[in-house]
Each structure stands twice: as structure tokens, then as C-alpha cells.
mmCIF file of C-alpha atoms (C1' of nucleotides) in Angstrom:
data_model
loop_
_atom_site.group_PDB
_atom_site.id
_atom_site.type_symbol
_atom_site.label_atom_id
_atom_site.label_comp_id
_atom_site.label_asym_id
_atom_site.label_seq_id
_atom_site.Cartn_x
_atom_site.Cartn_y
_atom_site.Cartn_z
ATOM 1 C CA MET A 26 -0.025 0.045 -0.031
ATOM 2 C CA LEU A 27 1.860 2.967 -1.201
ATOM 3 C CA SER A 28 0.233 6.660 0.413
ATOM 4 C CA ASN A 29 0.797 9.729 -1.442
ATOM 5 C CA LYS A 30 4.097 10.355 -0.355
ATOM 6 C CA THR A 31 6.117 7.825 -0.313
ATOM 7 C CA ALA A 32 4.672 7.417 -4.017
ATOM 8 C CA LEU A 33 6.806 10.625 -4.479
ATOM 9 C CA GLU A 34 9.606 8.845 -2.781
ATOM 10 C CA ASP A 35 9.514 6.388 -5.049
ATOM 11 C CA LEU A 36 9.360 9.074 -7.890
ATOM 12 C CA LYS A 37 12.028 10.484 -7.116
ATOM 13 C CA LYS A 38 13.949 7.155 -6.587
ATOM 14 C CA VAL A 39 12.617 5.957 -9.836
ATOM 15 C CA LEU A 40 14.065 8.594 -11.804
ATOM 16 C CA LYS A 41 17.052 8.706 -10.518
ATOM 17 C CA ASN A 42 17.891 5.472 -10.830
ATOM 18 C CA LYS A 43 16.448 5.707 -14.653
ATOM 19 C CA GLY A 44 19.025 9.517 -15.046
ATOM 20 C CA MET A 45 15.213 11.082 -15.680
ATOM 21 C CA LYS A 46 14.804 14.635 -14.231
ATOM 22 C CA TYR A 47 12.501 15.377 -11.430
ATOM 23 C CA THR A 48 9.548 17.974 -12.324
ATOM 24 C CA GLU A 49 6.982 19.948 -11.061
ATOM 25 C CA GLN A 50 5.159 18.038 -13.258
ATOM 26 C CA ARG A 51 5.138 14.654 -12.549
ATOM 27 C CA ALA A 52 5.006 15.217 -8.690
ATOM 28 C CA VAL A 53 1.591 17.203 -9.898
ATOM 29 C CA ILE A 54 0.016 13.988 -12.145
ATOM 30 C CA LEU A 55 1.157 11.771 -9.983
ATOM 31 C CA GLN A 56 -0.542 13.433 -6.634
ATOM 32 C CA ILE A 57 -3.710 14.119 -8.178
ATOM 33 C CA LEU A 58 -4.038 10.088 -8.479
ATOM 34 C CA PHE A 59 -3.311 9.818 -5.041
ATOM 35 C CA THR A 60 -5.447 12.144 -4.171
ATOM 36 C CA LEU A 61 -8.075 11.669 -6.148
ATOM 37 C CA ASP A 62 -8.251 8.315 -5.502
ATOM 38 C CA ASP A 63 -10.382 7.243 -8.613
ATOM 39 C CA HIS A 64 -10.659 6.210 -11.862
ATOM 40 C CA LEU A 65 -9.511 9.874 -14.530
ATOM 41 C CA SER A 66 -8.955 10.093 -18.196
ATOM 42 C CA ALA A 67 -5.719 11.083 -18.891
ATOM 43 C CA GLU A 68 -7.999 14.705 -20.422
ATOM 44 C CA GLU A 69 -9.798 14.254 -17.169
ATOM 45 C CA VAL A 70 -5.606 14.209 -15.705
ATOM 46 C CA HIS A 71 -5.454 17.417 -17.419
ATOM 47 C CA LEU A 72 -8.378 19.511 -16.817
ATOM 48 C CA VAL A 73 -7.457 18.937 -12.368
ATOM 49 C CA VAL A 74 -4.091 19.786 -12.815
ATOM 50 C CA LYS A 75 -5.803 23.096 -15.073
ATOM 51 C CA GLN A 76 -7.409 24.053 -12.745
ATOM 52 C CA LYS A 77 -5.586 23.399 -10.126
ATOM 53 C CA TYR A 78 -2.226 24.724 -10.340
ATOM 54 C CA PRO A 79 -3.341 27.258 -13.653
ATOM 55 C CA GLU A 80 0.206 28.398 -13.451
ATOM 56 C CA LEU A 81 1.880 25.069 -14.998
ATOM 57 C CA ASN A 82 0.532 25.401 -18.125
ATOM 58 C CA ILE A 83 0.221 22.223 -18.422
ATOM 59 C CA GLY A 84 -0.161 20.400 -21.651
ATOM 60 C CA ILE A 85 -1.749 17.431 -23.614
ATOM 61 C CA ALA A 86 1.589 16.175 -24.880
ATOM 62 C CA THR A 87 2.969 16.087 -21.574
ATOM 63 C CA ILE A 88 -0.059 14.658 -19.500
ATOM 64 C CA TYR A 89 0.180 11.707 -21.798
ATOM 65 C CA ARG A 90 4.168 10.771 -21.564
ATOM 66 C CA THR A 91 3.595 11.793 -18.327
ATOM 67 C CA LEU A 92 1.184 8.846 -17.178
ATOM 68 C CA ASN A 93 2.524 6.111 -19.938
ATOM 69 C CA PHE A 94 5.738 6.831 -18.138
ATOM 70 C CA LEU A 95 3.966 6.615 -14.100
ATOM 71 C CA GLU A 96 2.104 3.385 -15.856
ATOM 72 C CA GLU A 97 5.572 1.603 -17.350
ATOM 73 C CA VAL A 98 7.413 1.960 -13.407
ATOM 74 C CA GLU A 99 3.623 1.049 -11.984
ATOM 75 C CA LEU A 100 2.933 3.507 -10.285
ATOM 76 C CA ILE A 101 -0.347 3.102 -10.627
ATOM 77 C CA SER A 102 -2.398 1.115 -13.850
ATOM 78 C CA SER A 103 -4.922 1.909 -16.361
ATOM 79 C CA ILE A 104 -7.988 -0.515 -17.320
ATOM 80 C CA SER A 105 -9.727 0.353 -19.925
ATOM 81 C CA PHE A 106 -14.147 0.298 -20.040
ATOM 82 C CA GLY A 107 -16.281 -0.207 -23.265
ATOM 83 C CA LYS A 108 -17.301 3.100 -24.092
ATOM 84 C CA ASP A 109 -15.639 5.472 -21.776
ATOM 85 C CA GLY A 110 -11.798 4.430 -23.080
ATOM 86 C CA LYS A 111 -8.777 4.330 -20.878
ATOM 87 C CA LYS A 112 -8.846 5.291 -17.444
ATOM 88 C CA TYR A 113 -6.320 5.832 -14.818
ATOM 89 C CA GLU A 114 -6.056 5.221 -11.214
ATOM 90 C CA PRO A 115 -2.911 5.257 -8.428
ATOM 91 C CA ASN A 116 -1.073 1.619 -7.208
ATOM 92 C CA LYS A 117 -2.476 1.794 -3.542
ATOM 93 C CA LYS A 118 -4.262 -1.047 -3.508
ATOM 94 C CA THR A 119 -3.623 -5.288 -4.218
ATOM 95 C CA HIS A 120 -5.536 -6.390 -7.013
ATOM 96 C CA HIS A 121 -9.136 -5.982 -8.082
ATOM 97 C CA ASP A 122 -11.771 -6.581 -10.506
ATOM 98 C CA HIS A 123 -14.783 -3.817 -11.793
ATOM 99 C CA LEU A 124 -17.948 -3.130 -11.734
ATOM 100 C CA ILE A 125 -19.490 -0.728 -13.940
ATOM 101 C CA CYS A 126 -22.697 1.091 -14.168
ATOM 102 C CA VAL A 127 -23.395 1.131 -17.661
ATOM 103 C CA SER A 128 -26.083 4.428 -17.183
ATOM 104 C CA CYS A 129 -23.939 6.601 -14.840
ATOM 105 C CA GLY A 130 -20.174 5.350 -15.404
ATOM 106 C CA LYS A 131 -20.182 4.746 -11.871
ATOM 107 C CA ILE A 132 -17.551 1.751 -11.217
ATOM 108 C CA VAL A 133 -17.041 0.293 -7.731
ATOM 109 C CA GLU A 134 -14.209 -2.331 -7.487
ATOM 110 C CA PHE A 135 -13.918 -5.913 -6.195
ATOM 111 C CA TYR A 136 -11.817 -7.937 -5.042
ATOM 112 C CA ASP A 137 -12.660 -12.416 -4.869
ATOM 113 C CA GLU A 138 -10.813 -14.722 -3.528
ATOM 114 C CA ASP A 139 -12.959 -17.493 -5.385
ATOM 115 C CA ILE A 140 -12.387 -16.333 -8.976
ATOM 116 C CA GLU A 141 -9.003 -15.467 -8.438
ATOM 117 C CA VAL A 142 -8.222 -18.894 -7.651
ATOM 118 C CA ARG A 143 -10.423 -20.189 -10.819
ATOM 119 C CA GLN A 144 -8.291 -18.196 -12.851
ATOM 120 C CA GLU A 145 -5.315 -20.113 -12.422
ATOM 121 C CA SER A 146 -6.348 -23.063 -12.219
ATOM 122 C CA ILE A 147 -8.076 -22.274 -15.999
ATOM 123 C CA ALA A 148 -4.309 -21.046 -16.822
ATOM 124 C CA LYS A 149 -3.490 -23.789 -15.517
ATOM 125 C CA ILE A 150 -5.819 -26.102 -17.987
ATOM 126 C CA ASN A 151 -4.670 -24.272 -21.300
ATOM 127 C CA ASN A 152 -1.168 -24.270 -19.976
ATOM 128 C CA PHE A 153 -1.192 -20.474 -19.903
ATOM 129 C CA LYS A 154 1.576 -18.797 -17.720
ATOM 130 C CA ILE A 155 -1.146 -15.549 -16.183
ATOM 131 C CA THR A 156 1.185 -12.549 -16.496
ATOM 132 C CA ASP A 157 -2.240 -10.416 -15.611
ATOM 133 C CA HIS A 158 -5.522 -10.146 -16.190
ATOM 134 C CA ASN A 159 -8.558 -8.392 -15.569
ATOM 135 C CA MET A 160 -12.373 -8.450 -15.412
ATOM 136 C CA GLN A 161 -15.312 -6.435 -15.840
ATOM 137 C CA ILE A 162 -19.048 -6.180 -14.676
ATOM 138 C CA TYR A 163 -21.345 -3.780 -16.607
ATOM 139 C CA GLY A 164 -24.938 -3.651 -15.038
ATOM 140 C CA LEU A 165 -27.772 -0.950 -13.322
ATOM 141 C CA CYS A 166 -26.016 0.545 -10.299
ATOM 142 C CA GLN A 167 -28.887 0.736 -7.342
ATOM 143 C CA ASP A 168 -29.616 4.402 -8.153
ATOM 144 C CA CYS A 169 -29.962 4.036 -11.825
ATOM 145 C CA GLN A 170 -32.387 0.921 -11.323
ATOM 146 C CA ASN A 171 -34.760 3.096 -9.169
ATOM 147 C CA LYS A 172 -34.404 6.646 -11.255
ATOM 148 C CA SER A 173 -36.353 3.902 -14.239
ATOM 149 C CA MET B 3 -25.991 -22.465 -32.779
ATOM 150 C CA LEU B 4 -25.441 -20.328 -35.757
ATOM 151 C CA SER B 5 -24.706 -22.731 -38.481
ATOM 152 C CA ASN B 6 -22.839 -20.686 -41.605
ATOM 153 C CA LYS B 7 -26.328 -21.026 -43.650
ATOM 154 C CA THR B 8 -28.435 -19.521 -41.173
ATOM 155 C CA ALA B 9 -26.532 -16.340 -40.202
ATOM 156 C CA LEU B 10 -27.024 -15.379 -44.124
ATOM 157 C CA GLU B 11 -30.707 -16.503 -43.360
ATOM 158 C CA ASP B 12 -30.996 -14.330 -39.701
ATOM 159 C CA LEU B 13 -29.978 -11.846 -42.252
ATOM 160 C CA LYS B 14 -32.146 -11.150 -44.816
ATOM 161 C CA LYS B 15 -34.330 -11.334 -42.023
ATOM 162 C CA VAL B 16 -33.045 -8.572 -40.375
ATOM 163 C CA LEU B 17 -32.252 -6.497 -43.360
ATOM 164 C CA LYS B 18 -36.102 -6.847 -44.443
ATOM 165 C CA ASN B 19 -37.617 -6.228 -41.471
ATOM 166 C CA LYS B 20 -35.663 -3.322 -41.039
ATOM 167 C CA GLY B 21 -36.070 -2.262 -44.859
ATOM 168 C CA MET B 22 -32.384 -2.194 -45.211
ATOM 169 C CA LYS B 23 -30.530 -3.886 -48.555
ATOM 170 C CA TYR B 24 -29.302 -6.721 -49.055
ATOM 171 C CA THR B 25 -25.900 -6.084 -50.426
ATOM 172 C CA GLU B 26 -22.834 -8.764 -51.467
ATOM 173 C CA GLN B 27 -20.610 -6.305 -49.047
ATOM 174 C CA ARG B 28 -23.052 -7.312 -46.320
ATOM 175 C CA ALA B 29 -23.276 -10.467 -47.479
ATOM 176 C CA VAL B 30 -19.512 -11.226 -47.336
ATOM 177 C CA ILE B 31 -18.884 -9.491 -43.959
ATOM 178 C CA LEU B 32 -20.472 -11.710 -42.069
ATOM 179 C CA GLN B 33 -19.210 -14.952 -43.882
ATOM 180 C CA ILE B 34 -16.317 -13.874 -42.627
ATOM 181 C CA LEU B 35 -16.147 -13.570 -38.885
ATOM 182 C CA PHE B 36 -18.312 -16.916 -39.734
ATOM 183 C CA THR B 37 -16.201 -19.078 -41.628
ATOM 184 C CA LEU B 38 -13.166 -18.029 -40.316
ATOM 185 C CA ASP B 39 -13.785 -18.405 -37.393
ATOM 186 C CA ASP B 40 -11.854 -16.302 -35.625
ATOM 187 C CA HIS B 41 -11.897 -12.800 -33.414
ATOM 188 C CA LEU B 42 -10.286 -10.335 -36.079
ATOM 189 C CA SER B 43 -9.779 -5.949 -35.821
ATOM 190 C CA ALA B 44 -11.768 -4.178 -38.534
ATOM 191 C CA GLU B 45 -8.608 -4.701 -40.357
ATOM 192 C CA GLU B 46 -7.892 -7.547 -40.683
ATOM 193 C CA VAL B 47 -11.502 -7.791 -42.429
ATOM 194 C CA HIS B 48 -10.846 -5.283 -44.910
ATOM 195 C CA LEU B 49 -8.142 -7.297 -45.621
ATOM 196 C CA VAL B 50 -9.477 -10.816 -46.238
ATOM 197 C CA VAL B 51 -12.608 -8.635 -47.841
ATOM 198 C CA LYS B 52 -9.830 -7.944 -50.512
ATOM 199 C CA GLN B 53 -8.052 -10.603 -50.637
ATOM 200 C CA LYS B 54 -11.080 -13.371 -51.302
ATOM 201 C CA TYR B 55 -13.266 -11.139 -53.202
ATOM 202 C CA PRO B 56 -10.479 -7.644 -55.213
ATOM 203 C CA GLU B 57 -13.277 -7.343 -57.853
ATOM 204 C CA LEU B 58 -15.734 -6.082 -54.880
ATOM 205 C CA ASN B 59 -13.268 -3.564 -54.182
ATOM 206 C CA ILE B 60 -15.098 -2.856 -50.860
ATOM 207 C CA GLY B 61 -14.140 0.483 -48.456
ATOM 208 C CA ILE B 62 -13.405 0.854 -45.151
ATOM 209 C CA ALA B 63 -15.902 2.872 -44.125
ATOM 210 C CA THR B 64 -19.198 0.123 -44.998
ATOM 211 C CA ILE B 65 -16.656 -2.151 -42.990
ATOM 212 C CA TYR B 66 -17.009 -0.165 -40.115
ATOM 213 C CA ARG B 67 -20.488 0.808 -40.921
ATOM 214 C CA THR B 68 -21.402 -3.490 -41.402
ATOM 215 C CA LEU B 69 -19.474 -4.424 -38.592
ATOM 216 C CA ASN B 70 -21.251 -2.226 -36.337
ATOM 217 C CA PHE B 71 -24.620 -3.023 -37.722
ATOM 218 C CA LEU B 72 -24.120 -6.387 -37.527
ATOM 219 C CA GLU B 73 -23.309 -6.763 -33.912
ATOM 220 C CA GLU B 74 -26.092 -3.473 -32.809
ATOM 221 C CA VAL B 75 -28.400 -7.242 -34.763
ATOM 222 C CA GLU B 76 -26.239 -9.323 -32.350
ATOM 223 C CA LEU B 77 -25.627 -11.707 -35.530
ATOM 224 C CA ILE B 78 -21.477 -10.612 -34.323
ATOM 225 C CA SER B 79 -20.201 -9.160 -30.813
ATOM 226 C CA SER B 80 -17.377 -7.315 -30.171
ATOM 227 C CA ILE B 81 -14.671 -7.205 -26.914
ATOM 228 C CA SER B 82 -11.766 -4.957 -26.337
ATOM 229 C CA PHE B 83 -9.001 -6.325 -25.622
ATOM 230 C CA GLY B 84 -5.876 -3.734 -23.997
ATOM 231 C CA LYS B 85 -3.255 -2.708 -26.522
ATOM 232 C CA ASP B 86 -4.952 -4.995 -29.676
ATOM 233 C CA GLY B 87 -7.535 -2.578 -29.390
ATOM 234 C CA LYS B 88 -11.160 -4.541 -30.551
ATOM 235 C CA LYS B 89 -11.768 -7.480 -32.124
ATOM 236 C CA TYR B 90 -14.812 -9.069 -33.990
ATOM 237 C CA GLU B 91 -16.653 -12.872 -33.561
ATOM 238 C CA PRO B 92 -19.071 -14.050 -34.576
ATOM 239 C CA ASN B 93 -22.600 -14.801 -32.273
ATOM 240 C CA LYS B 94 -21.968 -18.251 -32.953
ATOM 241 C CA LYS B 95 -21.747 -19.476 -29.469
ATOM 242 C CA THR B 96 -22.987 -19.081 -26.001
ATOM 243 C CA HIS B 97 -20.618 -16.786 -23.940
ATOM 244 C CA HIS B 98 -17.509 -17.306 -23.195
ATOM 245 C CA ASP B 99 -14.231 -14.731 -22.064
ATOM 246 C CA HIS B 100 -11.152 -15.060 -23.245
ATOM 247 C CA LEU B 101 -7.634 -16.685 -22.354
ATOM 248 C CA ILE B 102 -5.291 -13.752 -23.621
ATOM 249 C CA CYS B 103 -1.635 -14.669 -24.800
ATOM 250 C CA VAL B 104 0.610 -11.453 -24.511
ATOM 251 C CA SER B 105 4.163 -12.836 -26.920
ATOM 252 C CA CYS B 106 2.042 -14.126 -29.868
ATOM 253 C CA GLY B 107 -1.484 -12.848 -28.975
ATOM 254 C CA LYS B 108 -3.024 -16.754 -29.735
ATOM 255 C CA ILE B 109 -6.496 -16.054 -28.048
ATOM 256 C CA VAL B 110 -8.181 -19.734 -26.099
ATOM 257 C CA GLU B 111 -11.610 -19.428 -25.592
ATOM 258 C CA PHE B 112 -13.031 -20.687 -22.135
ATOM 259 C CA TYR B 113 -16.306 -21.197 -19.613
ATOM 260 C CA ASP B 114 -16.076 -21.601 -16.115
ATOM 261 C CA GLU B 115 -19.357 -22.297 -14.587
ATOM 262 C CA ASP B 116 -18.177 -21.243 -10.753
ATOM 263 C CA ILE B 117 -17.483 -17.877 -11.778
ATOM 264 C CA GLU B 118 -20.011 -16.811 -13.492
ATOM 265 C CA VAL B 119 -22.056 -17.619 -10.501
ATOM 266 C CA ARG B 120 -19.507 -15.489 -8.381
ATOM 267 C CA GLN B 121 -20.531 -12.290 -10.526
ATOM 268 C CA GLU B 122 -23.871 -13.166 -9.783
ATOM 269 C CA SER B 123 -23.159 -12.872 -6.325
ATOM 270 C CA ILE B 124 -20.703 -10.315 -6.488
ATOM 271 C CA ALA B 125 -23.136 -7.775 -8.261
ATOM 272 C CA LYS B 126 -25.726 -9.026 -5.897
ATOM 273 C CA ILE B 127 -23.757 -7.549 -3.237
ATOM 274 C CA ASN B 128 -22.888 -4.242 -4.818
ATOM 275 C CA ASN B 129 -26.625 -3.806 -5.599
ATOM 276 C CA PHE B 130 -25.665 -4.742 -9.865
ATOM 277 C CA LYS B 131 -28.505 -5.688 -12.198
ATOM 278 C CA ILE B 132 -25.632 -7.228 -14.402
ATOM 279 C CA THR B 133 -26.008 -6.778 -18.052
ATOM 280 C CA ASP B 134 -23.020 -7.457 -18.820
ATOM 281 C CA HIS B 135 -19.722 -8.604 -18.738
ATOM 282 C CA ASN B 136 -16.530 -9.997 -19.674
ATOM 283 C CA MET B 137 -13.277 -11.397 -18.529
ATOM 284 C CA GLN B 138 -9.361 -11.620 -20.020
ATOM 285 C CA ILE B 139 -6.400 -13.433 -18.812
ATOM 286 C CA TYR B 140 -3.156 -12.713 -20.271
ATOM 287 C CA GLY B 141 -0.279 -15.044 -19.723
ATOM 288 C CA LEU B 142 2.300 -17.064 -22.365
ATOM 289 C CA CYS B 143 1.216 -19.953 -23.500
ATOM 290 C CA GLN B 144 2.507 -23.108 -23.209
ATOM 291 C CA ASP B 145 4.252 -23.088 -26.889
ATOM 292 C CA CYS B 146 5.722 -19.306 -25.835
ATOM 293 C CA GLN B 147 6.618 -20.388 -21.929
ATOM 294 C CA ASN B 148 9.162 -23.441 -24.825
ATOM 295 C CA LYS B 149 10.904 -20.545 -27.261
ATOM 296 C CA SER B 150 11.953 -18.904 -23.516
ATOM 297 C "C1'" DG C 20 26.965 24.407 -19.613
ATOM 298 C "C1'" DT C 21 24.694 19.809 -21.011
ATOM 299 C "C1'" DC C 22 21.163 17.572 -21.186
ATOM 300 C "C1'" DA C 23 16.116 15.846 -20.886
ATOM 301 C "C1'" DA C 24 11.414 18.068 -20.255
ATOM 302 C "C1'" DT C 25 8.178 20.842 -21.815
ATOM 303 C "C1'" DG C 26 4.871 23.274 -24.863
ATOM 304 C "C1'" DC C 27 3.475 24.128 -28.800
ATOM 305 C "C1'" DA C 28 1.687 22.329 -33.279
ATOM 306 C "C1'" DA C 29 1.990 18.567 -36.873
ATOM 307 C "C1'" DA C 30 1.395 14.081 -37.156
ATOM 308 C "C1'" DT C 31 -0.845 9.726 -36.673
ATOM 309 C "C1'" DC C 32 -4.045 6.128 -35.596
ATOM 310 C "C1'" DG C 33 -7.907 4.057 -35.385
ATOM 311 C "C1'" DT C 34 -13.047 5.238 -37.157
ATOM 312 C "C1'" DT C 35 -17.599 8.118 -38.106
ATOM 313 C "C1'" DT C 36 -19.321 11.094 -41.413
ATOM 314 C "C1'" DG C 37 -20.886 14.293 -45.939
ATOM 315 C "C1'" DC C 38 -21.895 13.516 -50.698
ATOM 316 C "C1'" DA C 39 -21.969 12.156 -55.320
ATOM 317 C "C1'" DT C 40 -22.749 8.105 -57.630
ATOM 318 C "C1'" DG C 41 -24.327 3.305 -58.100
ATOM 319 C "C1'" DA C 42 -27.230 -0.784 -56.138
ATOM 320 C "C1'" DA C 43 -31.571 -3.370 -54.746
ATOM 321 C "C1'" DC C 44 -36.242 -3.093 -54.448
ATOM 322 C "C1'" DG D 3 -37.817 5.364 -60.850
ATOM 323 C "C1'" DT D 4 -37.005 5.654 -56.017
ATOM 324 C "C1'" DT D 5 -34.393 4.989 -52.187
ATOM 325 C "C1'" DC D 6 -30.692 3.060 -49.890
ATOM 326 C "C1'" DA D 7 -26.048 1.413 -49.243
ATOM 327 C "C1'" DT D 8 -21.197 2.620 -51.205
ATOM 328 C "C1'" DG D 9 -16.933 4.248 -51.975
ATOM 329 C "C1'" DC D 10 -14.213 8.395 -51.974
ATOM 330 C "C1'" DA D 11 -12.950 12.182 -49.675
ATOM 331 C "C1'" DA D 12 -12.632 14.902 -45.364
ATOM 332 C "C1'" DA D 13 -13.284 14.927 -40.345
ATOM 333 C "C1'" DC D 14 -12.459 13.719 -36.146
ATOM 334 C "C1'" DG D 15 -11.249 12.174 -31.615
ATOM 335 C "C1'" DA D 16 -7.940 10.722 -28.747
ATOM 336 C "C1'" DT D 17 -2.866 10.037 -28.260
ATOM 337 C "C1'" DT D 18 1.762 10.700 -30.249
ATOM 338 C "C1'" DT D 19 5.893 13.117 -32.690
ATOM 339 C "C1'" DG D 20 9.430 16.665 -33.530
ATOM 340 C "C1'" DC D 21 11.622 20.479 -32.433
ATOM 341 C "C1'" DA D 22 12.348 25.123 -30.978
ATOM 342 C "C1'" DT D 23 13.083 26.579 -25.542
ATOM 343 C "C1'" DT D 24 12.934 25.655 -20.436
ATOM 344 C "C1'" DG D 25 14.343 24.105 -16.968
ATOM 345 C "C1'" DA D 26 17.211 21.027 -13.390
ATOM 346 C "C1'" DC D 27 21.252 19.060 -12.216
#
DNA sequence: GTCAATGCAAATCGTTTGCATGAAC
DNA sequence: GTTCATGCAAACGATTTGCATTGAC
């Protein structure tokens, strides 16, 4: 479990290791993902940065470059939801999957041990060595069921 | 389970119902998905059509329009794989999920009753009414494990 | 002072749309 | 003959790239 603070420390460490530079842009993008702790698209991150740090005048290219980098070094991760495209979240938590409301877009995280175990056996049966997996359940959340 | 033949019949029926026209382009695209019985991207479908029916001189716009239509009327369905984007498959089979080799791109289909049941309970716990779900397991297939 | 990172604009990729032409009915 | 479907090219949205400038070290 990474806190906001340790994530920043990790960023500095990784950058130094790779001979890369610590910049405010990189720090800010990482912090936003960790403090908002939500699932944000690249554009959404851009909006938040512009709003919270207008003096930075950050470009969309930097957003993309930084998100790609942060994902590469595993400080954040991304998932592609059907229509809504790619979204990023901080790597704070252990593995989990997502319930997504098809009406309002709400995202609920869940973890199910039984499913994890079954996935392992399915991979074994098919002679696959798992590197990763993801699962999305789409449906109507309580609120949206009530509305209709 | 739809065979190649019945799929074509269904297509004709749907088109008539909707006051739309039966064209060779639409038939050919449907047939390719049913006979190859693989997971193809729009571009891949385009390539196959051009190769197998060069005289049709089919445009990429028609490919997209037709794939969208066929998916809408549920003769085919699509899934988005991480890096590889959207792929289409014929609606021949019952529901299933996918194992995907991260090295060679091979796709293996599977169905697991336990997982389906668990998904239902997870949705119930979170007050979601499931409309759909999908799950991908990424890993190395047997062949690619041997290579490395 | 050096080298990497940034912002900007142009380029690119996958997909969609507008429109004149051609094919199905 | 009417209407819908097609091919083509232009438009589009999301993402990436090239390049001159700026900022970290």
C-alpha cells in the first residue's frame, strides 16, 4: 500500500535511477491520481491539473507522456472500459476488478478470492502462465435502477 | 448455435424487417467472420475481403458501418483486448471469456460456471443488475513459454 | 553548461461522416 | 424510379511525435 507521500518518494527514486529529471509536472500528475483516488482519463487529469495548478500551464502531451511513464514504472495502472476509453488509477491497492454502471458510469471495485483461484486453474488447464488479468462486470447500479 | 447458412438467412430477415437492402458487401463480411471463426479487427476483416473478393473493391467505411450494424443486431459481437484494440467474432457460441497470449497474441476461449455464479453474487452484494461482463486473462501460452 | 523535459503544433491512428454515384428493390 | 448503400475523401477524437525553448542538475 503506497501512501501519497511514499509514492512521491518512489517517483524521485525511479527518476534518479533512470537518469531522468524530477519535475513539478510529473509530481503534480502523480499526486492528483493519488489524492483524488478515482479512475481518471488523460483529459480528466489534464482538466484537474489546469484547474488546480493553472500557473503550470501544462500541455496535453506532457500528460500523456507522464501517464505512460508512470504506468511503465508501475506507480499507476490503467484499464480500458468499454465506451469510456482508458482510465488511470493509483497503484495504492492490491489487485481488484471493476463493476461499472452502464447508465451513470459509476465504478465500484471488488476482489473475489474464488474467482482468482478459478482463473489460476483455467490458465493451468490451458497451459498458460498468467501475467495479468482483468474483468469487468457491466450493469445498472442501485440508483440507476431506481430512476427507471 | 448459428451455422454459416442460418446466419445468412438471419441477416436477410433482419434487413427486410428494417427496410434495409441485402448487399454482397454485407453478406461477405458476415460470411468471413463465420467461416474464419476467429477474432478479427476491422482492418483484418478489410484485408481478408480485399484478398478473397478483390472485385468488390470494398471501402473501409463499409467495413466499419457493417460491423457496427452486425453487432447491433447481435449477429456478431466485439471485445476490446488491451493493446490490440477491438476485435469481432461471430455469435455462434454461448457466452465465453478469453485467455490471451501476451507474446504471440493467440486467443483461447473458455467458460467457467463457477466464475459466472460468483459474478452474479458480487453484483447482488453491490446492488448491481448485470447487463454484461467480460474477462480477460493475459499470459504466456505453452509455445511461447517453450521459446523463452 | 549540458542534457532531458516541456509546450506547441503538426502528424498519426482508428473510426465516423457528408456527399455524389451506383445498386437493390 | 425511388431509396438505400457504397466508395471516396474529408473530418474527427484520442494519442504521439518533432522541434525549438526552458528548466533541472
